[in-house]
């Protein structure tokens, strides 16, 4: 996946430095040529020998290590990408200020290659306005930030600041280098349940959490796609996805139809309301006005519309949430909406569908083939869906 890519891996002095070793191993396994650079601080946490043994070259730490008089520019100039794992508050500050104090900061200033920094530090430090300002400065300059996660930190504290998981970091590298299997493709995913207004404060909603759609968006981005996520819910944005927030079926239709024009793959994971109030009351309905009579009308079927206007080569994926006759109902929707694939789930089964972190699905393809995925976390289901989409595209 990363064959022939030259990646400078900068390691700075934080407890998460040991995880840089795992990132290094994964990059080398993916075919990259990894050039390791450690700061003096990093040497307090991991040994040079460990990183040298796993990387493609011995570790460099100093501007004066080499015979070459100008290693500080050479490393940055020859890199396809510079990656810093972990990035301490000090490294972020030096880089944001343009301060070149060691080989790594020199390399960062001397490169025109894309740069990814993966901050890791205690919550108080991560949330400090100075650190956040430095991150904002770097981001505004086009530096890619792999945000830290929340979790257990050194010393037993719990909070934001833990280094992102090594697989997330490697995914970010693949994404930035446009190297994943979906590189160059535009994937549109819808997620969450629509909310149709009854009056100024009330809506008709459904139990969809959006988690399955977000998992598909995250997996597509991890595979290198440009991802547009049209969503009604406010979950953490998957790295690499562009969010389009909507609320109603009509808003979702407008957003999706615009994006569909350039989409290679469309996955309608959203639970779109089938009916909406004909007109929302202007203010708040009051009890003393009597029991309201809410008249409903059908919403447009977004997916069926996309099926009618599908471009050659575009892959269209729908969902079918059923409580009975799962396969027959799903197969009928597959045909009626001109889909390539439908993901059917029996939402009455335990642990399946709405709100859960797990799902169990049957994938039905237009060519009649059927694949069943037993109960698994939603990211694994997303992988199965995108593997099947790959098959359909013939890749
Ligand atoms: N869908 C859509 N627009 C709608 C309703 C549904 O795009 N107005 C999409 C959903 O995102 C999902 C698929 O169609 O991918 C299946 O939706 P569903 O409501 O289950 O199918 P229907 O054809 O409406 O059938 P029924 O409600 O009778 O089960």
PDB file of C-alpha atoms and ligand atoms in Angstrom, residues 190 268-274 299-304 317-322 333 336-337 342, ligand 1:
ATOM      1  CA  UNK A 190     -25.736   9.203   5.020  1.00  0.00           C
ATOM      2  CA  UNK A 268     -27.607   5.319   2.387  1.00  0.00           C
ATOM      3  CA  UNK A 269     -27.272   4.165   5.985  1.00  0.00           C
ATOM      4  CA  UNK A 270     -29.611   6.894   7.277  1.00  0.00           C
ATOM      5  CA  UNK A 271     -33.044   6.064   8.625  1.00  0.00           C
ATOM      6  CA  UNK A 272     -35.028   8.547   6.570  1.00  0.00           C
ATOM      7  CA  UNK A 273     -38.539   9.257   7.848  1.00  0.00           C
ATOM      8  CA  UNK A 274     -41.118   7.829   5.444  1.00  0.00           C
ATOM      9  CA  UNK A 299     -41.298  12.060   2.129  1.00  0.00           C
ATOM     10  CA  UNK A 300     -39.383  11.676  -1.140  1.00  0.00           C
ATOM     11  CA  UNK A 301     -37.566   8.335  -1.361  1.00  0.00           C
ATOM     12  CA  UNK A 302     -34.007   9.637  -1.723  1.00  0.00           C
ATOM     13  CA  UNK A 303     -32.501   6.249  -2.496  1.00  0.00           C
ATOM     14  CA  UNK A 304     -35.079   5.345  -5.149  1.00  0.00           C
ATOM     15  CA  UNK A 317     -25.875   0.747  -1.409  1.00  0.00           C
ATOM     16  CA  UNK A 318     -29.081   0.812   0.642  1.00  0.00           C
ATOM     17  CA  UNK A 319     -30.078  -0.467   4.048  1.00  0.00           C
ATOM     18  CA  UNK A 320     -33.184  -2.408   4.996  1.00  0.00           C
ATOM     19  CA  UNK A 321     -34.139  -2.412   8.663  1.00  0.00           C
ATOM     20  CA  UNK A 322     -36.793  -5.084   9.022  1.00  0.00           C
ATOM     21  CA  UNK A 333     -36.142  -3.032  -2.036  1.00  0.00           C
ATOM     22  CA  UNK A 336     -37.381  -1.571  -6.640  1.00  0.00           C
ATOM     23  CA  UNK A 337     -34.692   1.038  -5.846  1.00  0.00           C
ATOM     24  CA  UNK A 342     -28.583  -3.877   0.175  1.00  0.00           C
TER      25      UNK A 342
HETATM   26  N1  LIG B   1     -34.619   5.683   2.220  1.00  0.00           N
HETATM   27  C1  LIG B   1     -34.500   6.872   1.523  1.00  0.00           C
HETATM   28  N2  LIG B   1     -35.523   7.774   1.529  1.00  0.00           N
HETATM   29  C2  LIG B   1     -36.650   7.519   2.210  1.00  0.00           C
HETATM   30  C3  LIG B   1     -36.801   6.299   2.911  1.00  0.00           C
HETATM   31  C4  LIG B   1     -35.762   5.416   2.897  1.00  0.00           C
HETATM   32  O1  LIG B   1     -33.462   7.100   0.912  1.00  0.00           O
HETATM   33  N3  LIG B   1     -37.626   8.418   2.208  1.00  0.00           N
HETATM   34  C5  LIG B   1     -33.507   4.706   2.180  1.00  0.00           C
HETATM   35  C6  LIG B   1     -32.872   4.392   3.501  1.00  0.00           C
HETATM   36  O2  LIG B   1     -31.753   5.214   3.750  1.00  0.00           O
HETATM   37  C7  LIG B   1     -32.450   2.941   3.345  1.00  0.00           C
HETATM   38  C8  LIG B   1     -33.464   2.372   2.383  1.00  0.00           C
HETATM   39  O3  LIG B   1     -34.042   3.491   1.713  1.00  0.00           O
HETATM   40  O4  LIG B   1     -31.184   2.838   2.743  1.00  0.00           O
HETATM   41  C9  LIG B   1     -34.534   1.514   2.985  1.00  0.00           C
HETATM   42  O5  LIG B   1     -35.467   2.301   3.623  1.00  0.00           O
HETATM   43  P1  LIG B   1     -36.856   1.749   4.209  1.00  0.00           P
HETATM   44  O6  LIG B   1     -37.601   2.869   4.781  1.00  0.00           O
HETATM   45  O7  LIG B   1     -36.581   0.608   5.123  1.00  0.00           O
HETATM   46  O8  LIG B   1     -37.546   1.201   2.917  1.00  0.00           O
HETATM   47  P2  LIG B   1     -38.928   1.526   2.333  1.00  0.00           P
HETATM   48  O9  LIG B   1     -38.769   1.323   0.889  1.00  0.00           O
HETATM   49  O10 LIG B   1     -39.408   2.841   2.768  1.00  0.00           O
HETATM   50  O11 LIG B   1     -39.886   0.368   2.893  1.00  0.00           O
HETATM   51  P3  LIG B   1     -40.678   0.188   4.272  1.00  0.00           P
HETATM   52  O12 LIG B   1     -40.596   1.479   5.042  1.00  0.00           O
HETATM   53  O13 LIG B   1     -42.046  -0.144   3.858  1.00  0.00           O
HETATM   54  O14 LIG B   1     -40.024  -0.940   4.989  1.00  0.00           O
END
